[in-house]
mmCIF file of N, CA and C in Angstrom:
data_model
loop_
_atom_site.group_PDB
_atom_site.id
_atom_site.type_symbol
_atom_site.label_atom_id
_atom_site.label_comp_id
_atom_site.label_asym_id
_atom_site.label_seq_id
_atom_site.Cartn_x
_atom_site.Cartn_y
_atom_site.Cartn_z
ATOM 1 N N MET R 1 7.521 9.006 -5.168
ATOM 2 C CA MET R 1 8.024 10.170 -5.068
ATOM 3 C C MET R 1 7.710 10.514 -3.634
ATOM 4 N N TYR R 2 6.361 10.143 -3.491
ATOM 5 C CA TYR R 2 5.426 9.955 -1.781
ATOM 6 C C TYR R 2 6.164 9.171 -0.871
ATOM 7 N N TYR R 3 6.085 7.770 -1.206
ATOM 8 C CA TYR R 3 7.010 7.336 -0.022
ATOM 9 C C TYR R 3 8.025 7.479 -0.050
ATOM 10 N N TYR R 4 9.103 8.178 -0.532
ATOM 11 C CA TYR R 4 10.343 8.259 -0.380
ATOM 12 C C TYR R 4 10.282 9.430 0.573
ATOM 13 N N ARG R 5 9.548 10.377 0.111
ATOM 14 C CA ARG R 5 9.126 11.671 0.768
ATOM 15 C C ARG R 5 8.604 11.450 2.601
ATOM 16 N N ALA R 6 8.009 10.042 2.798
ATOM 17 C CA ALA R 6 7.338 9.761 4.020
ATOM 18 C C ALA R 6 7.962 8.934 4.670
ATOM 19 N N TRP R 7 9.076 8.249 4.162
ATOM 20 C CA TRP R 7 9.650 7.478 4.844
ATOM 21 C C TRP R 7 11.433 7.635 4.817
ATOM 22 N N SER R 8 11.154 8.772 3.871
ATOM 23 C CA SER R 8 13.054 9.320 4.474
ATOM 24 C C SER R 8 12.784 10.608 4.994
ATOM 25 N N GLY R 9 11.716 11.497 5.010
ATOM 26 C CA GLY R 9 11.780 13.064 5.321
ATOM 27 C C GLY R 9 12.595 13.939 4.544
ATOM 28 N N LYS R 10 12.968 13.737 3.527
ATOM 29 C CA LYS R 10 13.383 14.388 2.505
ATOM 30 C C LYS R 10 12.937 14.558 0.977
ATOM 31 N N GLU R 11 13.250 15.257 0.274
ATOM 32 C CA GLU R 11 12.641 15.390 -0.844
ATOM 33 C C GLU R 11 13.628 14.667 -1.596
ATOM 34 N N PRO R 12 13.032 13.586 -2.992
ATOM 35 C CA PRO R 12 13.734 12.698 -3.655
ATOM 36 C C PRO R 12 14.645 14.023 -4.511
ATOM 37 N N LYS R 13 16.008 13.411 -5.031
ATOM 38 C CA LYS R 13 16.886 14.314 -6.442
ATOM 39 C C LYS R 13 16.260 13.884 -7.195
ATOM 40 N N CYS R 14 16.833 12.431 -7.414
ATOM 41 C CA CYS R 14 16.641 11.698 -8.727
ATOM 42 C C CYS R 14 15.974 10.709 -8.657
ATOM 43 N N ILE R 15 14.304 10.424 -8.158
ATOM 44 C CA ILE R 15 14.094 8.942 -8.339
ATOM 45 C C ILE R 15 13.385 8.896 -9.747
ATOM 46 N N LEU R 16 13.149 9.867 -10.323
ATOM 47 C CA LEU R 16 12.063 9.615 -11.831
ATOM 48 C C LEU R 16 13.453 9.393 -12.248
ATOM 49 N N CYS R 17 14.422 9.758 -12.520
ATOM 50 C CA CYS R 17 15.698 9.283 -13.560
ATOM 51 C C CYS R 17 15.959 7.810 -13.419
ATOM 52 N N GLU R 18 16.525 7.770 -11.564
ATOM 53 C CA GLU R 18 16.356 6.666 -11.710
ATOM 54 C C GLU R 18 15.513 5.297 -11.794
ATOM 55 N N PHE R 19 14.178 5.666 -11.925
ATOM 56 C CA PHE R 19 12.895 4.686 -12.575
ATOM 57 C C PHE R 19 12.719 4.619 -13.959
ATOM 58 N N ASP R 20 13.775 5.491 -14.215
ATOM 59 C CA ASP R 20 13.626 5.632 -16.210
ATOM 60 C C ASP R 20 14.563 5.166 -16.763
ATOM 61 N N ASP R 21 15.617 4.473 -15.510
ATOM 62 C CA ASP R 21 16.717 3.888 -15.762
ATOM 63 C C ASP R 21 16.109 2.399 -15.854
ATOM 64 N N PHE R 22 15.340 2.194 -15.113
ATOM 65 C CA PHE R 22 15.090 1.047 -14.309
ATOM 66 C C PHE R 22 13.983 0.593 -15.445
ATOM 67 N N TRP R 23 13.206 1.302 -15.735
ATOM 68 C CA TRP R 23 12.305 0.958 -16.744
ATOM 69 C C TRP R 23 13.264 0.835 -18.857
ATOM 70 N N LEU R 24 13.624 1.305 -18.287
ATOM 71 C CA LEU R 24 14.682 1.001 -19.788
ATOM 72 C C LEU R 24 15.465 -0.388 -19.478
ATOM 73 N N VAL R 25 15.748 -0.850 -18.520
ATOM 74 C CA VAL R 25 16.312 -1.587 -18.549
ATOM 75 C C VAL R 25 17.808 -1.998 -18.636
ATOM 76 N N LYS R 26 18.386 -0.559 -17.694
ATOM 77 C CA LYS R 26 19.701 -0.113 -18.401
ATOM 78 C C LYS R 26 20.553 -0.960 -16.782
ATOM 79 N N TYR R 27 21.959 -1.090 -16.890
ATOM 80 C CA TYR R 27 22.655 -1.715 -15.949
ATOM 81 C C TYR R 27 22.735 -0.629 -14.814
ATOM 82 N N PRO R 28 22.226 -1.062 -13.519
ATOM 83 C CA PRO R 28 22.624 -2.393 -12.530
ATOM 84 C C PRO R 28 20.763 -2.733 -13.310
ATOM 85 N N PHE R 29 19.511 -2.009 -13.524
ATOM 86 C CA PHE R 29 18.631 -2.744 -13.297
ATOM 87 C C PHE R 29 18.183 -4.073 -14.140
ATOM 88 N N ASP R 30 19.358 -3.927 -15.382
ATOM 89 C CA ASP R 30 18.871 -5.528 -15.794
ATOM 90 C C ASP R 30 18.966 -6.974 -15.272
ATOM 91 N N LEU R 31 18.351 -8.036 -16.044
ATOM 92 C CA LEU R 31 17.746 -9.169 -16.028
ATOM 93 C C LEU R 31 19.320 -9.841 -15.151
ATOM 94 N N GLU R 32 20.215 -9.514 -16.535
ATOM 95 C CA GLU R 32 21.585 -10.261 -15.823
ATOM 96 C C GLU R 32 21.901 -9.762 -14.779
ATOM 97 N N SER R 33 21.933 -8.802 -14.068
ATOM 98 C CA SER R 33 22.330 -8.374 -13.129
ATOM 99 C C SER R 33 21.486 -8.913 -11.679
ATOM 100 N N TYR R 34 20.000 -9.195 -12.247
ATOM 101 C CA TYR R 34 18.980 -9.808 -10.729
ATOM 102 C C TYR R 34 19.536 -11.195 -10.727
ATOM 103 N N ARG R 35 19.681 -11.448 -11.958
ATOM 104 C CA ARG R 35 20.035 -13.439 -11.475
ATOM 105 C C ARG R 35 21.338 -14.018 -10.897
ATOM 106 N N GLN R 36 22.053 -12.589 -10.789
ATOM 107 C CA GLN R 36 23.604 -13.170 -9.603
ATOM 108 C C GLN R 36 23.379 -13.076 -8.974
ATOM 109 N N PHE R 37 22.198 -12.759 -8.174
ATOM 110 C CA PHE R 37 21.200 -12.769 -6.948
ATOM 111 C C PHE R 37 20.460 -14.329 -6.536
ATOM 112 N N ASP R 38 20.343 -14.911 -7.573
ATOM 113 C CA ASP R 38 19.593 -15.999 -7.872
ATOM 114 C C ASP R 38 18.351 -15.651 -7.344
ATOM 115 N N ASN R 39 17.153 -14.573 -8.250
ATOM 116 C CA ASN R 39 16.362 -14.074 -8.266
ATOM 117 C C ASN R 39 15.813 -14.069 -7.125
ATOM 118 N N ASP R 40 16.425 -13.668 -5.596
ATOM 119 C CA ASP R 40 16.281 -13.103 -4.540
ATOM 120 C C ASP R 40 16.196 -11.795 -4.950
ATOM 121 N N ILE R 41 15.069 -11.437 -4.771
ATOM 122 C CA ILE R 41 14.414 -9.964 -5.169
ATOM 123 C C ILE R 41 15.445 -8.671 -4.148
ATOM 124 N N TRP R 42 15.105 -9.348 -2.277
ATOM 125 C CA TRP R 42 15.499 -8.284 -1.402
ATOM 126 C C TRP R 42 17.265 -8.195 -1.366
ATOM 127 N N ARG R 43 18.122 -9.093 -1.681
ATOM 128 C CA ARG R 43 19.467 -8.895 -1.801
ATOM 129 C C ARG R 43 19.903 -8.025 -3.466
ATOM 130 N N TYR R 44 19.288 -8.200 -4.074
ATOM 131 C CA TYR R 44 19.357 -7.870 -5.506
ATOM 132 C C TYR R 44 19.239 -5.912 -4.770
ATOM 133 N N TRP R 45 17.713 -5.561 -4.283
ATOM 134 C CA TRP R 45 17.549 -3.935 -4.268
ATOM 135 C C TRP R 45 18.783 -4.050 -3.039
ATOM 136 N N CYS R 46 19.087 -4.391 -1.920
ATOM 137 C CA CYS R 46 19.716 -3.751 -0.546
ATOM 138 C C CYS R 46 21.355 -3.760 -1.913
ATOM 139 N N TYR R 47 21.835 -4.260 -2.785
ATOM 140 C CA TYR R 47 22.873 -3.945 -3.702
ATOM 141 C C TYR R 47 23.001 -2.865 -4.572
ATOM 142 N N ILE R 48 21.335 -2.821 -4.829
ATOM 143 C CA ILE R 48 21.516 -1.471 -6.057
ATOM 144 C C ILE R 48 21.452 -0.366 -5.003
ATOM 145 N N SER R 49 20.808 -0.292 -3.505
ATOM 146 C CA SER R 49 20.594 0.978 -3.126
ATOM 147 C C SER R 49 22.086 1.386 -2.649
ATOM 148 N N VAL R 50 22.810 0.508 -2.697
ATOM 149 C CA VAL R 50 24.073 1.559 -2.847
ATOM 150 C C VAL R 50 24.379 2.092 -3.632
ATOM 151 N N SER R 51 24.256 2.058 -5.222
ATOM 152 C CA SER R 51 24.385 2.387 -6.049
ATOM 153 C C SER R 51 23.456 3.553 -6.887
ATOM 154 N N THR R 52 22.395 3.677 -6.149
ATOM 155 C CA THR R 52 21.563 4.402 -6.666
ATOM 156 C C THR R 52 20.999 5.562 -4.870
ATOM 157 N N ASN R 53 20.685 6.219 -5.140
ATOM 158 C CA ASN R 53 20.353 7.607 -4.190
ATOM 159 C C ASN R 53 18.873 7.554 -3.662
ATOM 160 N N ASP R 54 17.960 7.500 -4.362
ATOM 161 C CA ASP R 54 16.177 7.089 -3.892
ATOM 162 C C ASP R 54 15.650 5.856 -4.084
ATOM 163 N N LEU R 55 15.774 5.635 -5.679
ATOM 164 C CA LEU R 55 14.944 4.482 -5.729
ATOM 165 C C LEU R 55 15.314 3.614 -5.028
ATOM 166 N N GLY R 56 16.611 3.138 -4.433
ATOM 167 C CA GLY R 56 17.166 1.378 -4.482
ATOM 168 C C GLY R 56 16.478 1.805 -2.350
ATOM 169 N N PHE R 57 16.260 2.964 -2.358
ATOM 170 C CA PHE R 57 16.131 2.997 -0.701
ATOM 171 C C PHE R 57 14.237 2.504 -0.854
ATOM 172 N N VAL R 58 13.756 3.116 -1.484
ATOM 173 C CA VAL R 58 12.381 2.966 -1.643
ATOM 174 C C VAL R 58 11.818 1.460 -1.345
ATOM 175 N N ALA R 59 12.520 0.531 -3.135
ATOM 176 C CA ALA R 59 12.454 -0.437 -2.686
ATOM 177 C C ALA R 59 12.579 -1.510 -1.792
ATOM 178 N N CYS R 60 13.546 -1.302 -1.197
ATOM 179 C CA CYS R 60 14.571 -1.876 0.357
ATOM 180 C C CYS R 60 13.233 -1.538 1.051
ATOM 181 N N ARG R 61 12.801 -0.547 1.291
ATOM 182 C CA ARG R 61 11.633 -0.686 1.857
ATOM 183 C C ARG R 61 10.289 -1.568 1.878
ATOM 184 N N ILE R 62 10.075 -1.306 0.988
ATOM 185 C CA ILE R 62 8.932 -1.808 0.108
ATOM 186 C C ILE R 62 8.752 -3.376 0.388
ATOM 187 N N PHE R 63 10.166 -3.982 -0.822
ATOM 188 C CA PHE R 63 10.432 -5.815 -0.171
ATOM 189 C C PHE R 63 11.053 -5.957 0.905
ATOM 190 N N GLY R 64 10.856 -4.969 2.089
ATOM 191 C CA GLY R 64 11.692 -5.519 3.588
ATOM 192 C C GLY R 64 10.384 -5.341 4.803
ATOM 193 N N ILE R 65 9.197 -5.017 3.576
ATOM 194 C CA ILE R 65 8.067 -5.359 4.550
ATOM 195 C C ILE R 65 7.551 -6.762 5.045
ATOM 196 N N CYS R 66 7.608 -6.630 6.721
ATOM 197 C CA CYS R 66 7.310 -8.193 6.699
ATOM 198 C C CYS R 66 5.577 -8.932 6.322
ATOM 199 N N VAL R 67 5.471 -9.608 5.885
ATOM 200 C CA VAL R 67 3.663 -9.865 5.646
ATOM 201 C C VAL R 67 3.847 -10.769 6.769
ATOM 202 N N ASN R 68 2.886 -10.299 7.964
ATOM 203 C CA ASN R 68 2.705 -11.537 9.004
ATOM 204 C C ASN R 68 1.218 -11.278 9.125
ATOM 205 N N ALA R 69 0.421 -11.775 10.063
ATOM 206 C CA ALA R 69 -1.015 -11.688 10.325
ATOM 207 C C ALA R 69 -0.979 -9.906 10.706
ATOM 208 N N ALA R 70 -0.735 -9.624 11.758
ATOM 209 C CA ALA R 70 -0.422 -8.186 12.173
ATOM 210 C C ALA R 70 -0.832 -6.789 10.889
ATOM 211 N N SER R 71 0.454 -7.145 10.088
ATOM 212 C CA SER R 71 0.166 -6.465 9.341
ATOM 213 C C SER R 71 -0.539 -6.336 7.930
ATOM 214 N N VAL R 72 -1.479 -7.970 7.814
ATOM 215 C CA VAL R 72 -2.620 -7.975 7.130
ATOM 216 C C VAL R 72 -3.728 -7.715 7.826
ATOM 217 N N GLU R 73 -3.621 -7.950 9.482
ATOM 218 C CA GLU R 73 -4.878 -7.415 9.995
ATOM 219 C C GLU R 73 -5.216 -5.360 9.870
ATOM 220 N N ARG R 74 -4.333 -5.161 10.014
ATOM 221 C CA ARG R 74 -4.063 -3.685 9.907
ATOM 222 C C ARG R 74 -4.544 -3.142 8.726
ATOM 223 N N LEU R 75 -4.133 -3.588 7.313
ATOM 224 C CA LEU R 75 -4.107 -3.795 6.136
ATOM 225 C C LEU R 75 -5.820 -4.070 6.086
ATOM 226 N N TRP R 76 -6.286 -4.709 6.849
ATOM 227 C CA TRP R 76 -8.168 -5.067 6.380
ATOM 228 C C TRP R 76 -8.899 -4.341 7.132
ATOM 229 N N SER R 77 -8.183 -3.993 8.034
ATOM 230 C CA SER R 77 -8.691 -2.735 8.954
ATOM 231 C C SER R 77 -8.981 -1.195 8.518
ATOM 232 N N CYS R 78 -7.856 -1.212 7.937
ATOM 233 C CA CYS R 78 -7.847 0.029 7.109
ATOM 234 C C CYS R 78 -8.784 -0.049 5.968
ATOM 235 N N MET R 79 -8.892 -1.387 4.964
ATOM 236 C CA MET R 79 -10.023 -1.383 3.979
ATOM 237 C C MET R 79 -11.369 -1.913 4.765
ATOM 238 N N GLY R 80 -11.517 -1.423 5.868
ATOM 239 C CA GLY R 80 -12.646 -2.005 6.043
ATOM 240 C C GLY R 80 -13.686 -1.693 5.381
ATOM 241 N N PHE R 81 -13.895 -0.951 4.521
ATOM 242 C CA PHE R 81 -15.371 -0.313 3.716
ATOM 243 C C PHE R 81 -15.550 -1.706 2.571
ATOM 244 N N LEU R 82 -14.646 -2.212 2.522
ATOM 245 C CA LEU R 82 -14.975 -3.780 1.650
ATOM 246 C C LEU R 82 -15.728 -4.445 2.185
ATOM 247 N N GLN R 83 -15.996 -4.680 3.607
ATOM 248 C CA GLN R 83 -17.129 -5.170 4.515
ATOM 249 C C GLN R 83 -17.504 -4.772 5.600
ATOM 250 N N THR R 84 -18.620 -4.535 5.156
ATOM 251 C CA THR R 84 -19.463 -3.570 6.155
ATOM 252 C C THR R 84 -20.082 -4.824 7.826
ATOM 253 N N ASN R 85 -20.209 -3.855 8.511
ATOM 254 C CA ASN R 85 -20.643 -4.665 10.027
ATOM 255 C C ASN R 85 -21.776 -5.251 9.244
ATOM 256 N N ARG R 86 -22.746 -4.975 8.920
ATOM 257 C CA ARG R 86 -24.039 -5.653 8.387
ATOM 258 C C ARG R 86 -23.832 -6.908 7.901
ATOM 259 N N GLN R 87 -22.561 -7.191 6.798
ATOM 260 C CA GLN R 87 -22.222 -8.273 6.388
ATOM 261 C C GLN R 87 -21.870 -9.443 7.246
ATOM 262 N N ASN R 88 -21.177 -8.808 8.542
ATOM 263 C CA ASN R 88 -20.290 -9.335 9.294
ATOM 264 C C ASN R 88 -21.541 -10.211 10.051
ATOM 265 N N VAL R 89 -22.139 -9.392 10.522
ATOM 266 C CA VAL R 89 -23.711 -10.546 11.204
ATOM 267 C C VAL R 89 -24.259 -11.688 10.335
ATOM 268 N N ARG R 90 -24.431 -12.363 10.969
ATOM 269 C CA ARG R 90 -24.826 -13.523 9.622
ATOM 270 C C ARG R 90 -25.933 -14.161 11.129
ATOM 271 N N ASP R 91 -27.316 -14.400 10.840
ATOM 272 C CA ASP R 91 -28.340 -14.677 11.745
ATOM 273 C C ASP R 91 -28.982 -16.104 11.241
ATOM 274 N N ASN R 92 -28.383 -17.295 11.434
ATOM 275 C CA ASN R 92 -28.381 -18.785 10.961
ATOM 276 C C ASN R 92 -29.819 -19.423 11.464
ATOM 277 N N SER R 93 -30.742 -18.550 12.163
ATOM 278 C CA SER R 93 -31.517 -19.047 12.517
ATOM 279 C C SER R 93 -33.369 -19.371 11.384
ATOM 280 N N PRO R 94 -33.921 -20.158 11.256
ATOM 281 C CA PRO R 94 -34.409 -20.063 9.843
ATOM 282 C C PRO R 94 -35.545 -19.493 9.782
ATOM 283 N N ALA R 95 -35.950 -18.796 10.986
ATOM 284 C CA ALA R 95 -37.040 -17.526 10.736
ATOM 285 C C ALA R 95 -36.056 -16.118 9.960
ATOM 286 N N ALA R 96 -34.857 -16.383 9.996
ATOM 287 C CA ALA R 96 -34.099 -15.303 9.017
ATOM 288 C C ALA R 96 -34.018 -15.631 7.899
ATOM 289 N N ASN R 97 -33.852 -16.805 7.461
ATOM 290 C CA ASN R 97 -33.599 -17.335 6.412
ATOM 291 C C ASN R 97 -35.294 -17.313 5.083
ATOM 292 N N LEU R 98 -36.299 -16.944 6.181
ATOM 293 C CA LEU R 98 -37.415 -17.000 5.537
ATOM 294 C C LEU R 98 -37.676 -15.280 5.202
ATOM 295 N N LYS R 99 -36.823 -14.554 5.750
ATOM 296 C CA LYS R 99 -37.240 -13.307 5.472
ATOM 297 C C LYS R 99 -37.332 -12.459 4.382
ATOM 298 N N THR R 100 -38.281 -11.649 3.882
ATOM 299 C CA THR R 100 -37.949 -11.392 2.936
ATOM 300 C C THR R 100 -38.518 -10.059 2.526
ATOM 301 N N ASN R 101 -37.417 -9.177 1.844
ATOM 302 C CA ASN R 101 -37.915 -7.537 1.468
ATOM 303 C C ASN R 101 -39.381 -7.303 0.972
ATOM 304 N N SER R 102 -40.281 -7.154 1.510
ATOM 305 C CA SER R 102 -41.733 -7.035 0.885
ATOM 306 C C SER R 102 -41.604 -5.423 -0.188
ATOM 307 N N GLU R 103 -40.599 -4.741 0.203
ATOM 308 C CA GLU R 103 -40.278 -3.319 -0.478
ATOM 309 C C GLU R 103 -40.376 -4.335 -1.959
ATOM 310 N N PRO R 104 -41.002 -3.276 -3.407
ATOM 311 C CA PRO R 104 -41.198 -3.682 -4.910
ATOM 312 C C PRO R 104 -39.567 -3.289 -4.803
ATOM 313 N N ILE R 105 -38.753 -4.058 -6.217
ATOM 314 C CA ILE R 105 -37.801 -3.776 -6.223
ATOM 315 C C ILE R 105 -38.044 -2.406 -7.877
ATOM 316 N N GLU R 106 -36.992 -1.233 -8.120
ATOM 317 C CA GLU R 106 -37.221 -0.564 -8.569
ATOM 318 C C GLU R 106 -36.640 -1.099 -9.937
ATOM 319 N N ASP R 107 -37.194 -0.414 -11.398
ATOM 320 C CA ASP R 107 -35.946 -0.642 -12.021
ATOM 321 C C ASP R 107 -35.175 -0.081 -12.341
ATOM 322 N N ASP R 108 -34.840 0.981 -11.795
ATOM 323 C CA ASP R 108 -33.822 2.418 -11.888
ATOM 324 C C ASP R 108 -32.769 2.093 -10.591
ATOM 325 N N SER R 109 -31.811 1.548 -10.505
ATOM 326 C CA SER R 109 -31.176 1.727 -9.247
ATOM 327 C C SER R 109 -30.988 3.300 -9.009
ATOM 328 N N ASP R 110 -30.032 3.400 -7.435
ATOM 329 C CA ASP R 110 -29.922 4.744 -6.942
ATOM 330 C C ASP R 110 -28.418 4.806 -7.152
ATOM 331 N N ASP R 111 -28.429 5.034 -8.534
ATOM 332 C CA ASP R 111 -26.592 5.213 -8.940
ATOM 333 C C ASP R 111 -25.917 6.350 -8.213
ATOM 334 N N GLU R 112 -26.851 6.904 -7.959
ATOM 335 C CA GLU R 112 -26.228 8.408 -7.877
ATOM 336 C C GLU R 112 -25.763 8.389 -6.095
ATOM 337 N N ILE R 113 -27.031 7.444 -4.784
ATOM 338 C CA ILE R 113 -26.587 7.191 -3.976
ATOM 339 C C ILE R 113 -25.356 5.899 -3.778
ATOM 340 N N THR R 114 -25.724 4.953 -4.484
ATOM 341 C CA THR R 114 -23.848 4.055 -4.340
ATOM 342 C C THR R 114 -22.791 4.713 -4.205
ATOM 343 N N GLU R 115 -22.640 5.601 -5.458
ATOM 344 C CA GLU R 115 -21.853 6.019 -5.976
ATOM 345 C C GLU R 115 -21.292 7.248 -4.763
ATOM 346 N N SER R 116 -21.822 8.184 -4.110
ATOM 347 C CA SER R 116 -21.901 8.732 -2.766
ATOM 348 C C SER R 116 -21.086 7.919 -1.792
ATOM 349 N N ARG R 117 -21.858 6.960 -1.376
ATOM 350 C CA ARG R 117 -21.432 6.029 -0.545
ATOM 351 C C ARG R 117 -19.886 5.170 -0.950
ATOM 352 N N LEU R 118 -19.837 5.163 -2.141
ATOM 353 C CA LEU R 118 -18.269 4.680 -2.407
ATOM 354 C C LEU R 118 -17.559 5.696 -2.287
ATOM 355 N N GLU R 119 -17.889 6.602 -2.661
ATOM 356 C CA GLU R 119 -16.752 8.133 -2.390
ATOM 357 C C GLU R 119 -16.311 8.057 -1.072
ATOM 358 N N ASN R 120 -17.251 7.911 -0.093
ATOM 359 C CA ASN R 120 -17.122 8.188 1.301
ATOM 360 C C ASN R 120 -16.769 7.170 1.571
ATOM 361 N N ASP R 121 -16.785 5.619 1.382
ATOM 362 C CA ASP R 121 -15.989 4.751 1.817
ATOM 363 C C ASP R 121 -14.210 5.211 1.250
ATOM 364 N N PHE R 122 -14.552 5.135 0.163
ATOM 365 C CA PHE R 122 -12.875 5.343 -0.368
ATOM 366 C C PHE R 122 -12.417 6.669 0.152
ATOM 367 N N SER R 123 -13.022 7.395 0.693
ATOM 368 C CA SER R 123 -11.992 8.922 1.353
ATOM 369 C C SER R 123 -11.766 8.243 2.954
ATOM 370 N N GLU R 124 -12.944 7.152 3.372
ATOM 371 C CA GLU R 124 -12.417 6.994 4.946
ATOM 372 C C GLU R 124 -10.973 5.977 4.827
ATOM 373 N N TYR R 125 -11.062 5.399 3.622
ATOM 374 C CA TYR R 125 -10.256 3.874 3.175
ATOM 375 C C TYR R 125 -8.677 4.894 3.117
ATOM 376 N N LEU R 126 -8.843 6.309 2.375
ATOM 377 C CA LEU R 126 -7.573 7.022 2.559
ATOM 378 C C LEU R 126 -6.972 7.502 3.621
ATOM 379 N N GLN R 127 -8.349 7.903 4.439
ATOM 380 C CA GLN R 127 -7.719 8.577 5.381
ATOM 381 C C GLN R 127 -7.527 7.796 6.111
ATOM 382 N N GLY R 128 -7.430 6.329 6.558
ATOM 383 C CA GLY R 128 -6.588 5.261 7.075
ATOM 384 C C GLY R 128 -5.594 5.091 7.157
ATOM 385 N N TRP R 129 -5.142 5.347 5.746
ATOM 386 C CA TRP R 129 -3.592 5.013 4.943
ATOM 387 C C TRP R 129 -3.047 6.458 5.400
ATOM 388 N N ALA R 130 -3.961 8.140 5.219
ATOM 389 C CA ALA R 130 -3.045 8.673 6.078
ATOM 390 C C ALA R 130 -2.826 8.591 7.598
ATOM 391 N N GLU R 131 -3.349 8.026 7.895
ATOM 392 C CA GLU R 131 -3.517 8.304 9.664
ATOM 393 C C GLU R 131 -1.875 6.970 10.019
ATOM 394 N N MET R 132 -2.101 6.035 9.322
ATOM 395 C CA MET R 132 -1.283 5.182 9.390
ATOM 396 C C MET R 132 0.403 5.663 9.095
ATOM 397 N N LEU R 133 0.254 6.279 8.160
ATOM 398 C CA LEU R 133 1.714 6.885 8.011
ATOM 399 C C LEU R 133 2.044 7.865 8.797
ATOM 400 N N GLU R 134 1.418 8.681 9.045
ATOM 401 C CA GLU R 134 1.634 9.691 10.464
ATOM 402 C C GLU R 134 1.970 8.937 11.517
ATOM 403 N N GLU R 135 1.538 7.667 11.870
ATOM 404 C CA GLU R 135 1.587 7.416 13.160
ATOM 405 C C GLU R 135 2.775 6.122 13.177
ATOM 406 N N GLU R 136 3.101 6.147 11.602
ATOM 407 C CA GLU R 136 4.844 5.212 10.827
ATOM 408 C C GLU R 136 6.248 6.659 11.223
ATOM 409 N N LYS R 137 5.219 8.062 11.377
ATOM 410 C CA LYS R 137 6.084 8.933 10.804
ATOM 411 C C LYS R 137 6.805 9.205 12.358
ATOM 412 N N ASN R 138 5.597 9.567 13.114
ATOM 413 C CA ASN R 138 5.622 10.110 14.754
ATOM 414 C C ASN R 138 6.348 8.456 15.846
ATOM 415 N N ALA R 139 6.485 7.634 15.123
ATOM 416 C CA ALA R 139 7.245 6.259 15.861
ATOM 417 C C ALA R 139 8.936 6.675 15.218
ATOM 418 N N GLU R 140 9.076 6.981 14.227
ATOM 419 C CA GLU R 140 10.420 7.324 14.029
ATOM 420 C C GLU R 140 10.796 8.812 14.503
ATOM 421 N N LEU R 141 10.096 9.494 14.627
ATOM 422 C CA LEU R 141 10.343 10.634 15.384
ATOM 423 C C LEU R 141 10.377 10.715 16.742
ATOM 424 N N ASP R 142 9.595 9.486 17.093
ATOM 425 C CA ASP R 142 10.125 9.522 18.543
ATOM 426 C C ASP R 142 11.067 8.323 18.788
ATOM 427 N N GLU R 143 11.625 7.340 17.881
ATOM 428 C CA GLU R 143 12.461 6.894 18.051
ATOM 429 C C GLU R 143 14.255 7.888 18.187
ATOM 430 N N GLU R 144 14.029 8.755 16.880
ATOM 431 C CA GLU R 144 15.189 9.836 16.757
ATOM 432 C C GLU R 144 15.230 10.603 18.185
ATOM 433 N N THR R 145 14.127 10.890 18.861
ATOM 434 C CA THR R 145 14.470 11.518 19.984
ATOM 435 C C THR R 145 14.867 10.601 21.463
ATOM 436 N N GLU R 146 14.600 9.388 20.877
ATOM 437 C CA GLU R 146 15.236 8.869 21.896
ATOM 438 C C GLU R 146 16.500 8.471 21.998
ATOM 439 N N GLU R 147 17.318 8.213 20.666
ATOM 440 C CA GLU R 147 18.297 7.991 20.546
ATOM 441 C C GLU R 147 19.087 9.677 20.721
ATOM 442 N N GLN R 148 18.662 10.466 20.746
ATOM 443 C CA GLN R 148 19.506 12.013 21.067
ATOM 444 C C GLN R 148 19.630 11.934 22.564
#
């Protein structure tokens, strides 16, 4: 429902009903219909989108995403919390390999600190996605303005 709203700018009317039909494998969401398109998921959903109001639109947008280096790099930059800058910098000098941490290892780990750090990282990740969706929405609005 979120993506339908974000991509169309409208409230979905029957996406849950259509998804229920899909889940229950009712026509046209059955395997026989899909096989008619030689297992080409894009062509299948383009066909389905004519007979559905909401679900076909979302599916066509999802399966229409072109996976290329730019989109993958964008995804990884939004997911930057998976690899920190510290992990990116590698010192291959022999002295760096000999360095040891002189601090004693504690038996009880700092679970609260780690959990807090993960929550912050996840919040930043979600914020990145929200910004990306906002940019996409603004680009669509700019296109509509140019067309008028």
